Amino acid sequence: MEFEISAIFKRSVTIELKNSTICYTPEEYTVLIDGEEKLKTNLNVVSIDGLLPDREYSVAVEDKEGRTEKTFKTEHESFLLDVRNFGAKGDGEHDDTRFIQAAVSSCPEDGTVYFPEGTYLTGPLFLKSRMSLWIDEGAVILGDIDREKYPLLPGMIEKDDGKDEYNLSSWEGNPETSFASLITCINLENLDIFGRGTIDGNGDKGDWWKEPKLKRIAWRPKTVFLNHCRFVRLQSVTIRNSPCWTVHPYYTDDLSVYSVNIWNPSDSPNTDGMDPESCDRVLILGTRISVGDDCIAIKSGKYYMSERHHKPSDHLVIRNSFMERGHGSVTVGSEAAAGVKNVTVERCIFDGTDRGLRIKTRRGRGPKAVYDNILFRDIVMKDVHMPFTFNMFYFCDPDGHSEYVQDQNERPVDDRTPTIGTIRAENIEATGADQCMLVAYGLPENYIDNIVLRNVKVSFRPKSERKPGQTIMMDNFKEMTGKSVYARNVKRLAMDNIEIRGSDDTQTELINVIDFDSYNVVYVNNVASEF
């Protein structure tokens, strides 16, 4: 069984099998370190801990066909700093903030701050470059519920001459004053956060989820905030109960996420799992996300940030990962005024989310808000109500329901008009669809460029289990149930080798679709077929 070593940490390693299956192997296999069995699993991506720094190891994968083995050396660690030696109690009652921060501040280059088993009640922690945070199994970093203990991060600080700006925080795409996050990282590089412990934002215990759109002192904190960072890696940790977005990489490049688990209650407001915003070179591998909003939402700010600090999100890869519950499995937008391009989502399982591939934008995002070269392939969707939605009338923001945003008549193309380029979905199997297979609604003044669906099978739930719902969040758009394809204001829609089973209709509904390429589109259990 072939595999590759994806990442080597100081005390752990991540491997990924080189196969064509989605998330799982057909049969269980064994992982060995120096010939000693460490685990049996059928996951395509696994992380193995319990290693020592600066050591050479062999890692082997063994199944009934034989064994494949490789060697590696763990990374250098200068010193290990136990937070208990700095005064942290870890009893879940005493405030450990200043003791943990002392350990972080004292950590030398290539050192590791270590959390042994225990519950560490703390306010926001500010990390620094060239260090590691090791949260061991049984250790919990628990956020304080008193918002007055959270420092404020001003959204934007201007120089006296007004010629330069220093951006410290963000709220839904704008530079707004927010509370510091439980794990706050600003302008740092070469940071690792790893271990089988937990980072708990404690959002379920405080008042963070009450009146979530009301600014009280400042906007709600994230749990992990990476602001203008480089070369950051997360491995194996569980991150849960976030006050707001869970992991927010912001203007951060070279981010890698391995075997991380993100969990928030299904009814928790705006608790997106991971929101890369204006980030370049992001890898999300072997990760499981189950939250109250979008599992992954790729963003690049609103109009002001795009114009003054333009940086698109680019080169993102999401592979062998699980998206569960939530509004969207993987979403692009809508706060993406600087654009999103070159995204590949592959060999993933979407389970129980409202939408699978979710594209959303609106008038007002601007001409740099271009979504292009976005590819979904080799995806299994289970009980996803709407596998594919494309919405250019998304009614977010205070003016989201205004005539300017929601007018379905053609308006002039101007410096506020966004664009959706080419979106492709290949080798997709979706079972348990409810409201629709595909809804695509472009702007009448700027059609969606190119939607390509190839090798897609979608089956609907029985009628008795379905109910009408809001497929895309826009005004004056009808609810749907059992709908196969609705496309409006699209330059090109290509459907090749498509099977739609159990929908209420027997053909696509196309309005202002200039070029419709249809090859072997089959409706099963509904008599009609298109060729």
Coordinates of C-alpha atoms in Angstrom, one line a residue:
M1 CA 0.0 0.0 0.0
E2 CA 1.7 3.2 -1.2
F3 CA 1.7 6.3 1.0
E4 CA 3.5 9.6 1.4
I5 CA 4.7 11.4 4.4
S6 CA 2.7 14.6 4.4
A7 CA 4.1 16.4 7.4
I8 CA 6.8 15.9 10.1
F9 CA 6.5 17.7 13.4
K10 CA 8.7 17.6 16.5
R11 CA 6.8 14.8 18.1
S12 CA 4.4 13.5 15.4
V13 CA 4.0 12.7 11.7
T14 CA 1.1 12.7 9.2
I15 CA 0.8 10.2 6.4
E16 CA -1.6 10.0 3.4
L17 CA -2.3 6.9 1.4
K18 CA -1.7 7.2 -2.3
N19 CA -4.9 5.7 -3.6
S20 CA -8.1 6.7 -5.5
T21 CA -10.6 6.0 -2.8
I22 CA -12.5 8.7 -0.9
C23 CA -11.5 9.2 2.8
Y24 CA -11.4 5.5 3.6
T25 CA -9.6 2.4 2.4
P26 CA -11.7 -0.7 1.4
E27 CA -10.0 -2.7 4.2
E28 CA -8.3 -1.9 7.5
Y29 CA -4.5 -1.6 7.6
T30 CA -1.8 -1.2 10.2
V31 CA 0.6 1.6 10.8
L32 CA 3.9 0.7 12.5
I33 CA 6.7 3.0 13.9
D34 CA 10.1 1.3 14.1
G35 CA 8.3 -2.0 13.6
E36 CA 5.9 -1.5 16.6
E37 CA 2.2 -1.4 15.8
K38 CA 0.7 2.0 16.6
L39 CA -2.8 1.8 15.2
K40 CA -5.2 0.0 12.9
T41 CA -7.3 2.2 10.7
N42 CA -9.1 2.5 7.4
L43 CA -8.6 6.3 7.1
N44 CA -6.7 7.6 4.1
V45 CA -5.0 10.2 6.3
V46 CA -3.6 9.5 9.8
S47 CA -1.4 11.3 12.3
I48 CA 0.9 9.4 14.7
D49 CA 2.1 11.0 17.9
G50 CA 4.2 9.8 20.8
L51 CA 7.5 10.5 19.1
L52 CA 10.6 12.3 20.3
P53 CA 12.3 15.3 18.7
D54 CA 15.5 15.0 16.6
R55 CA 15.1 11.3 16.1
E56 CA 15.1 9.1 13.0
Y57 CA 12.2 6.8 12.7
S58 CA 10.7 4.3 10.2
V59 CA 7.0 4.4 9.4
A60 CA 5.4 1.4 7.7
V61 CA 1.9 0.7 6.3
E62 CA 1.0 -3.0 6.3
D63 CA -2.0 -4.8 4.8
K64 CA -2.7 -8.2 3.5
E65 CA -0.8 -7.4 0.3
G66 CA 2.4 -6.5 2.1
R67 CA 4.3 -3.7 3.8
T68 CA 5.6 -0.3 2.5
E69 CA 8.1 1.5 4.7
K70 CA 9.8 4.9 4.7
T71 CA 12.2 6.7 7.1
F72 CA 12.0 10.2 8.4
K73 CA 13.5 12.4 11.2
T74 CA 11.4 14.4 13.6
E75 CA 12.1 18.2 13.8
H76 CA 14.5 19.8 16.2
E77 CA 13.2 21.0 19.6
S78 CA 15.3 23.3 21.6
F79 CA 13.4 23.2 24.9
L80 CA 10.2 21.9 26.3
L81 CA 8.3 24.3 28.6
D82 CA 5.6 22.8 30.8
V83 CA 2.9 25.5 31.6
R84 CA 2.5 24.0 35.1
N85 CA 6.1 24.9 35.9
F86 CA 5.1 28.5 35.2
G87 CA 2.2 28.4 37.7
A88 CA -0.7 27.1 35.6
K89 CA -3.1 25.1 37.8
G90 CA -5.0 23.2 35.0
D91 CA -8.0 22.7 37.4
G92 CA -10.6 24.5 35.2
E93 CA -11.3 27.0 38.0
H94 CA -8.3 29.2 38.5
D95 CA -7.4 31.8 35.8
D96 CA -4.3 30.4 34.1
T97 CA -3.9 33.2 31.5
R98 CA -0.8 35.0 32.9
F99 CA 1.0 31.8 33.7
I100 CA 0.5 30.4 30.2
Q101 CA 1.4 33.7 28.6
A102 CA 4.6 33.7 30.6
A103 CA 5.5 30.3 29.2
V104 CA 4.8 31.5 25.7
S105 CA 6.8 34.7 26.2
S106 CA 9.7 32.8 27.6
C107 CA 9.7 30.1 24.9
P108 CA 13.0 30.2 22.9
E109 CA 13.3 29.7 19.2
D110 CA 12.3 26.1 18.2
G111 CA 10.9 25.6 21.7
T112 CA 7.6 24.0 22.6
V113 CA 5.1 25.1 25.2
Y114 CA 3.5 22.0 26.7
F115 CA 0.0 21.5 28.1
P116 CA -0.2 18.2 30.1
E117 CA -3.6 16.7 31.0
G118 CA -5.9 19.2 32.8
T119 CA -8.3 22.0 32.0
Y120 CA -6.7 25.4 31.6
L121 CA -9.1 28.2 32.0
T122 CA -7.7 31.2 30.2
G123 CA -8.4 34.4 28.3
P124 CA -6.8 35.1 24.9
L125 CA -3.2 33.9 24.4
F126 CA -0.9 35.6 22.1
L127 CA 1.6 33.3 20.4
K128 CA 4.9 34.2 18.7
S129 CA 7.1 33.0 15.8
R130 CA 9.2 29.9 15.7
M131 CA 7.5 28.0 18.5
S132 CA 5.2 25.0 19.0
L133 CA 2.1 24.6 21.1
W134 CA 1.7 21.0 22.2
I135 CA -1.8 20.2 23.7
D136 CA -1.5 16.7 25.0
E137 CA -4.3 14.2 25.1
G138 CA -6.6 15.0 28.0
A139 CA -5.5 18.7 28.0
V140 CA -8.2 21.4 27.4
I141 CA -7.5 25.0 26.8
L142 CA -10.8 26.5 28.0
G143 CA -11.9 30.0 27.1
D144 CA -13.1 32.4 29.8
I145 CA -16.7 33.4 29.4
D146 CA -16.2 37.0 30.7
R147 CA -15.9 39.2 27.7
E148 CA -14.4 42.0 29.8
K149 CA -11.3 39.9 30.2
Y150 CA -10.8 39.8 26.4
P151 CA -8.5 42.5 25.0
L152 CA -9.7 44.5 22.1
L153 CA -8.1 44.4 18.7
P154 CA -8.7 47.6 16.7
G155 CA -9.8 46.9 13.2
M156 CA -7.5 49.5 11.6
I157 CA -4.9 51.8 12.9
E158 CA -3.8 54.7 10.7
K159 CA -0.5 56.6 10.6
D160 CA -0.7 60.2 11.4
D161 CA -0.1 61.1 7.8
G162 CA -2.9 58.9 6.7
K163 CA -0.7 57.1 4.2
D164 CA -0.5 53.7 5.8
E165 CA -2.7 51.4 7.8
Y166 CA -2.2 48.6 10.3
N167 CA -4.9 46.0 10.2
L168 CA -5.4 44.0 13.5
S169 CA -8.8 42.4 13.2
S170 CA -11.8 41.8 11.0
W171 CA -15.5 41.2 11.3
E172 CA -17.3 39.6 8.3
G173 CA -14.9 41.1 5.8
N174 CA -14.4 44.6 7.2
P175 CA -11.7 46.0 9.5
E176 CA -13.8 46.2 12.7
T177 CA -12.7 46.2 16.3
S178 CA -13.1 42.6 17.7
F179 CA -12.2 40.8 20.8
A180 CA -8.9 39.0 20.7
S181 CA -9.3 35.3 20.1
L182 CA -8.5 32.5 22.5
I183 CA -5.5 31.7 20.3
T184 CA -4.3 34.9 18.7
C185 CA -1.4 35.0 16.2
I186 CA -0.4 38.3 14.6
N187 CA 2.4 38.8 12.1
L188 CA 4.2 35.6 13.1
E189 CA 5.8 32.7 11.1
N190 CA 6.8 29.1 11.7
L191 CA 4.2 28.1 14.2
D192 CA 3.0 24.6 15.0
I193 CA -0.1 23.7 17.1
F194 CA -0.4 20.0 17.6
G195 CA -1.5 17.2 20.0
R196 CA -4.6 15.2 20.8
G197 CA -5.9 17.8 23.3
T198 CA -8.7 20.3 22.9
I199 CA -9.1 24.0 22.4
D200 CA -12.6 24.9 23.7
G201 CA -13.9 28.4 23.1
N202 CA -16.6 27.8 25.7
G203 CA -19.2 29.5 23.5
D204 CA -21.9 27.3 24.9
K205 CA -21.4 28.5 28.5
G206 CA -21.1 32.3 28.0
D207 CA -23.3 34.8 26.2
W208 CA -21.4 34.8 22.9
W209 CA -24.3 33.1 21.0
K210 CA -27.0 35.4 22.4
E211 CA -27.9 38.3 20.0
P212 CA -25.0 37.3 17.8
K213 CA -25.3 40.3 15.4
L214 CA -25.2 42.8 18.2
K215 CA -21.9 44.4 18.9
R216 CA -21.3 44.5 22.7
I217 CA -18.0 46.2 23.5
A218 CA -16.5 44.6 20.4
W219 CA -17.4 41.9 17.9
R220 CA -17.2 38.3 18.9
P221 CA -13.9 36.5 19.0
K222 CA -12.8 33.5 16.9
T223 CA -11.2 30.6 18.7
V224 CA -8.0 30.6 16.5
F225 CA -7.1 33.7 14.7
L226 CA -4.1 33.8 12.3
N227 CA -3.5 37.4 11.2
H228 CA -0.9 38.0 8.5
C229 CA 1.1 34.9 9.4
R230 CA 3.2 32.5 7.4
F231 CA 4.1 28.8 7.6
V232 CA 1.5 27.8 10.3
R233 CA 0.6 24.1 10.8
L234 CA -2.2 22.5 12.9
Q235 CA -2.3 18.8 13.6
S236 CA -4.7 16.5 15.4
V237 CA -6.2 19.0 17.9
T238 CA -9.9 19.2 18.5
I239 CA -11.4 22.8 18.4
R240 CA -14.9 23.2 19.6
N241 CA -17.6 25.5 21.0
S242 CA -16.3 28.6 19.2
P243 CA -17.9 32.0 20.1
C244 CA -17.9 32.8 16.3
W245 CA -15.8 31.5 13.4
T246 CA -13.7 28.7 14.7
V247 CA -10.4 28.9 12.8
H248 CA -9.9 32.2 10.9
P249 CA -6.7 32.4 8.8
Y250 CA -6.5 36.1 7.7
Y251 CA -4.0 37.3 5.1
T252 CA -2.1 34.1 6.0
D253 CA 0.0 32.1 3.6
D254 CA 1.4 28.6 3.7
L255 CA -1.1 27.1 6.1
S256 CA -1.4 23.4 6.5
V257 CA -4.1 21.6 8.6
Y258 CA -3.8 17.8 9.3
S259 CA -6.3 15.5 11.0
V260 CA -7.9 18.4 12.9
N261 CA -11.5 18.0 14.4
I262 CA -13.7 21.0 14.5
W263 CA -17.1 20.7 16.3
N264 CA -19.8 23.3 17.2
P265 CA -23.5 22.7 18.0
S266 CA -25.7 22.7 14.9
D267 CA -27.7 25.7 16.2
S268 CA -24.7 27.8 17.2
P269 CA -24.7 31.1 15.2
N270 CA -22.0 31.9 12.6
T271 CA -19.7 29.2 14.0
D272 CA -18.1 28.4 10.6
G273 CA -15.4 25.7 10.8
M274 CA -12.6 27.3 8.9
D275 CA -12.6 30.6 7.0
P276 CA -9.4 31.2 5.0
E277 CA -9.7 34.9 4.1
S278 CA -7.2 36.4 1.6
C279 CA -4.9 33.4 2.0
D280 CA -2.5 31.8 -0.4
R281 CA -1.3 28.2 -0.4
V282 CA -3.7 26.5 2.1
L283 CA -3.8 22.7 2.5
I284 CA -6.6 21.0 4.5
L285 CA -6.0 17.3 4.8
G286 CA -7.8 14.5 6.7
T287 CA -9.9 17.0 8.7
R288 CA -13.4 16.6 10.1
I289 CA -15.7 19.6 10.5
S290 CA -19.2 19.6 12.0
V291 CA -20.6 23.1 12.9
G292 CA -23.6 25.5 13.0
D293 CA -22.8 27.4 9.8
D294 CA -20.5 26.7 6.7
C295 CA -17.9 24.0 7.3
I296 CA -15.3 25.8 5.2
A297 CA -16.0 29.3 3.8
I298 CA -13.3 30.8 1.5
K299 CA -13.3 34.6 1.6
S300 CA -11.3 37.7 0.7
G301 CA -12.9 40.6 2.4
K302 CA -15.4 43.3 1.4
Y303 CA -15.0 46.2 -0.9
Y304 CA -12.8 48.4 1.3
M305 CA -10.3 45.7 2.0
S306 CA -10.2 44.6 -1.6
E307 CA -9.5 48.2 -2.8
R308 CA -7.0 49.2 0.0
H309 CA -5.4 45.8 0.8
H310 CA -6.1 43.7 -2.2
K311 CA -5.3 40.0 -1.8
P312 CA -7.3 37.1 -3.3
S313 CA -7.6 33.7 -1.8
D314 CA -5.5 31.5 -4.1
H315 CA -4.1 27.9 -4.3
L316 CA -6.3 26.1 -1.8
V317 CA -6.5 22.3 -1.6
I318 CA -9.0 20.4 0.5
R319 CA -8.6 16.6 0.4
N320 CA -9.7 13.4 2.2
S321 CA -11.8 15.4 4.6
F322 CA -15.3 15.2 6.2
M323 CA -17.9 18.1 6.2
E324 CA -20.8 17.3 8.4
R325 CA -23.9 19.3 9.2
G326 CA -23.6 23.1 8.7
H327 CA -25.2 25.3 6.0
G328 CA -22.5 24.6 3.3
S329 CA -19.9 21.9 3.0
V330 CA -17.4 24.1 1.1
T331 CA -18.5 27.7 0.3
V332 CA -16.9 30.4 -1.7
G333 CA -18.0 33.9 -0.6
S334 CA -19.8 36.0 0.0
E335 CA -17.2 38.3 1.6
A336 CA -14.8 37.7 -1.2
A337 CA -14.4 41.1 -2.9
A338 CA -10.7 40.4 -3.7
G339 CA -11.6 37.2 -5.5
V340 CA -11.1 33.5 -5.1
K341 CA -9.2 31.3 -7.6
N342 CA -7.5 28.0 -8.0
V343 CA -9.4 25.9 -5.5
T344 CA -9.4 22.1 -5.5
V345 CA -11.7 20.1 -3.3
E346 CA -11.3 16.3 -3.8
R347 CA -11.9 12.9 -2.3
C348 CA -14.1 14.3 0.4
I349 CA -17.4 13.3 2.1
F350 CA -20.1 15.8 2.7
D351 CA -22.7 14.5 5.2
G352 CA -25.9 16.2 6.3
T353 CA -25.1 19.7 5.2
D354 CA -27.7 22.0 3.7
R355 CA -25.6 22.6 0.6
G356 CA -22.6 20.9 -1.0
L357 CA -20.7 23.2 -3.3
R358 CA -22.0 26.7 -2.4
I359 CA -21.1 29.8 -4.4
K360 CA -22.4 33.1 -3.2
T361 CA -21.8 36.8 -4.0
R362 CA -23.8 40.0 -4.7
R363 CA -23.7 43.4 -6.2
G364 CA -21.4 45.6 -4.3
R365 CA -18.5 43.2 -4.0
G366 CA -16.7 44.9 -7.0
P367 CA -14.9 43.9 -10.2
K368 CA -12.0 42.2 -8.3
A369 CA -14.6 39.8 -6.8
V370 CA -13.9 37.1 -9.4
Y371 CA -14.4 33.4 -8.5
D372 CA -12.5 31.3 -11.0
N373 CA -11.0 27.9 -11.6
I374 CA -12.8 26.1 -8.8
L375 CA -12.9 22.3 -9.0
F376 CA -14.8 19.8 -7.0
R377 CA -14.1 16.2 -7.9
D378 CA -14.4 12.7 -6.4
I379 CA -17.0 13.7 -3.8
V380 CA -19.6 11.7 -1.9
M381 CA -22.6 13.6 -0.6
K382 CA -25.0 12.0 1.9
D383 CA -28.2 13.7 2.8
V384 CA -27.1 17.0 1.4
H385 CA -30.3 18.9 0.6
M386 CA -28.9 20.9 -2.3
P387 CA -25.7 19.6 -3.9
F388 CA -24.9 22.6 -6.0
T389 CA -26.0 26.3 -5.5
F390 CA -24.7 29.4 -7.3
N391 CA -26.2 32.7 -6.0
M392 CA -25.3 36.2 -7.2
F393 CA -28.1 37.8 -5.1
Y394 CA -27.0 36.7 -1.7
F395 CA -28.8 38.9 0.9
C396 CA -26.1 39.4 3.5
D397 CA -25.0 42.7 5.1
P398 CA -27.3 45.5 6.3
D399 CA -28.2 46.4 2.7
G400 CA -28.7 42.8 1.6
H401 CA -32.4 43.3 1.1
S402 CA -32.1 46.6 -0.7
E403 CA -33.4 47.2 -4.2
Y404 CA -29.8 47.6 -5.4
V405 CA -28.8 44.1 -4.3
Q406 CA -32.0 42.3 -5.0
D407 CA -33.3 43.9 -8.2
Q408 CA -33.6 41.0 -10.7
N409 CA -33.7 43.5 -13.6
E410 CA -30.5 44.3 -15.6
R411 CA -28.4 47.1 -14.1
P412 CA -25.3 48.7 -15.5
V413 CA -22.0 46.8 -15.0
D414 CA -19.9 49.1 -12.9
D415 CA -17.1 49.1 -10.3
R416 CA -19.3 47.1 -7.9
T417 CA -20.2 44.2 -10.1
P418 CA -18.8 40.7 -9.2
T419 CA -18.0 37.8 -11.5
I420 CA -18.3 34.0 -11.3
G421 CA -16.0 32.4 -13.8
T422 CA -15.5 28.6 -14.3
I423 CA -16.7 26.2 -11.7
R424 CA -16.4 22.4 -12.4
A425 CA -17.8 19.4 -10.5
E426 CA -16.7 15.9 -11.6
N427 CA -17.2 12.4 -10.3
I428 CA -19.9 13.3 -7.7
E429 CA -22.4 10.9 -6.1
A430 CA -25.1 12.5 -4.0
T431 CA -27.8 10.6 -2.2
G432 CA -30.7 11.9 -0.2
A433 CA -31.1 15.3 -2.0
D434 CA -34.2 17.2 -1.0
Q435 CA -34.9 20.6 -2.5
C436 CA -32.8 20.7 -5.7
M437 CA -29.8 19.3 -7.5
L438 CA -28.6 22.5 -9.0
V439 CA -29.7 26.1 -8.7
A440 CA -27.6 28.7 -10.5
Y441 CA -28.8 32.4 -10.6
G442 CA -26.5 34.9 -12.2
L443 CA -26.8 38.6 -12.4
P444 CA -28.8 39.8 -15.5
E445 CA -26.0 42.2 -16.3
N446 CA -23.2 39.7 -15.7
Y447 CA -24.0 36.1 -16.3
I448 CA -22.2 33.2 -14.6
D449 CA -19.5 32.3 -17.1
N450 CA -19.2 28.5 -17.1
I451 CA -20.6 25.7 -15.0
V452 CA -19.4 22.2 -15.9
L453 CA -20.9 19.1 -14.3
R454 CA -19.5 15.7 -15.4
N455 CA -20.1 12.2 -14.1
V456 CA -22.6 13.2 -11.5
K457 CA -25.3 11.0 -9.9
V458 CA -28.0 12.5 -7.7
S459 CA -30.8 10.7 -6.0
F460 CA -33.7 12.4 -4.2
R461 CA -35.4 11.4 -1.0
P462 CA -38.9 10.0 -1.2
K463 CA -41.6 12.7 -1.5
S464 CA -42.9 11.9 1.9
E465 CA -39.6 12.8 3.4
R466 CA -39.2 16.1 1.6
K467 CA -40.4 19.6 2.3
P468 CA -40.0 22.9 0.3
G469 CA -37.1 25.0 1.3
Q470 CA -35.1 28.1 0.5
T471 CA -32.5 26.9 -1.9
I472 CA -30.5 30.1 -2.3
M473 CA -30.7 33.1 0.1
M474 CA -32.2 35.8 -2.1
D475 CA -35.5 37.8 -2.1
N476 CA -38.5 36.9 -4.2
F477 CA -37.3 33.4 -5.2
K478 CA -39.6 30.5 -4.8
E479 CA -39.0 27.6 -2.5
M480 CA -38.3 24.3 -4.1
T481 CA -38.6 20.6 -3.5
G482 CA -37.6 17.7 -5.7
K483 CA -36.2 20.1 -8.3
S484 CA -33.5 18.8 -10.6
V485 CA -31.9 21.8 -12.4
Y486 CA -32.8 25.5 -12.4
A487 CA -30.3 27.8 -14.2
R488 CA -30.8 31.5 -15.0
N489 CA -28.4 34.1 -16.4
V490 CA -25.6 31.6 -17.3
K491 CA -23.4 31.9 -20.3
R492 CA -22.6 28.2 -20.5
L493 CA -23.9 25.2 -18.6
A494 CA -22.4 21.8 -19.6
M495 CA -23.8 18.6 -18.3
D496 CA -22.1 15.4 -19.3
N497 CA -23.1 11.9 -18.1
I498 CA -25.6 13.0 -15.5
E499 CA -28.1 10.7 -13.7
I500 CA -31.0 12.3 -11.7
R501 CA -33.1 9.8 -9.8
G502 CA -36.4 10.5 -8.2
S503 CA -36.8 14.2 -8.9
D504 CA -40.4 15.6 -9.4
D505 CA -39.5 17.1 -12.8
T506 CA -38.1 15.4 -16.0
Q507 CA -36.1 18.2 -17.5
T508 CA -33.9 21.2 -16.8
E509 CA -35.5 24.6 -16.3
L510 CA -33.3 27.1 -18.2
I511 CA -33.8 30.9 -18.4
N512 CA -31.3 33.1 -20.2
V513 CA -28.8 30.2 -20.6
I514 CA -26.9 31.0 -23.7
D515 CA -25.1 27.8 -24.3
F516 CA -26.4 24.5 -22.9
D517 CA -24.3 21.5 -23.6
S518 CA -26.1 18.3 -22.7
Y519 CA -24.7 14.8 -23.2
N520 CA -26.4 11.8 -21.7
V521 CA -28.5 13.5 -19.0
V522 CA -30.8 10.8 -17.7
Y523 CA -33.8 11.1 -15.4
V524 CA -34.6 7.8 -13.7
N525 CA -38.0 6.9 -12.4
N526 CA -39.5 9.9 -14.3
V527 CA -39.8 8.5 -17.8
A528 CA -38.1 11.3 -19.7
S529 CA -34.5 11.5 -20.8
E530 CA -32.3 14.0 -22.5
F531 CA -29.5 13.2 -24.9

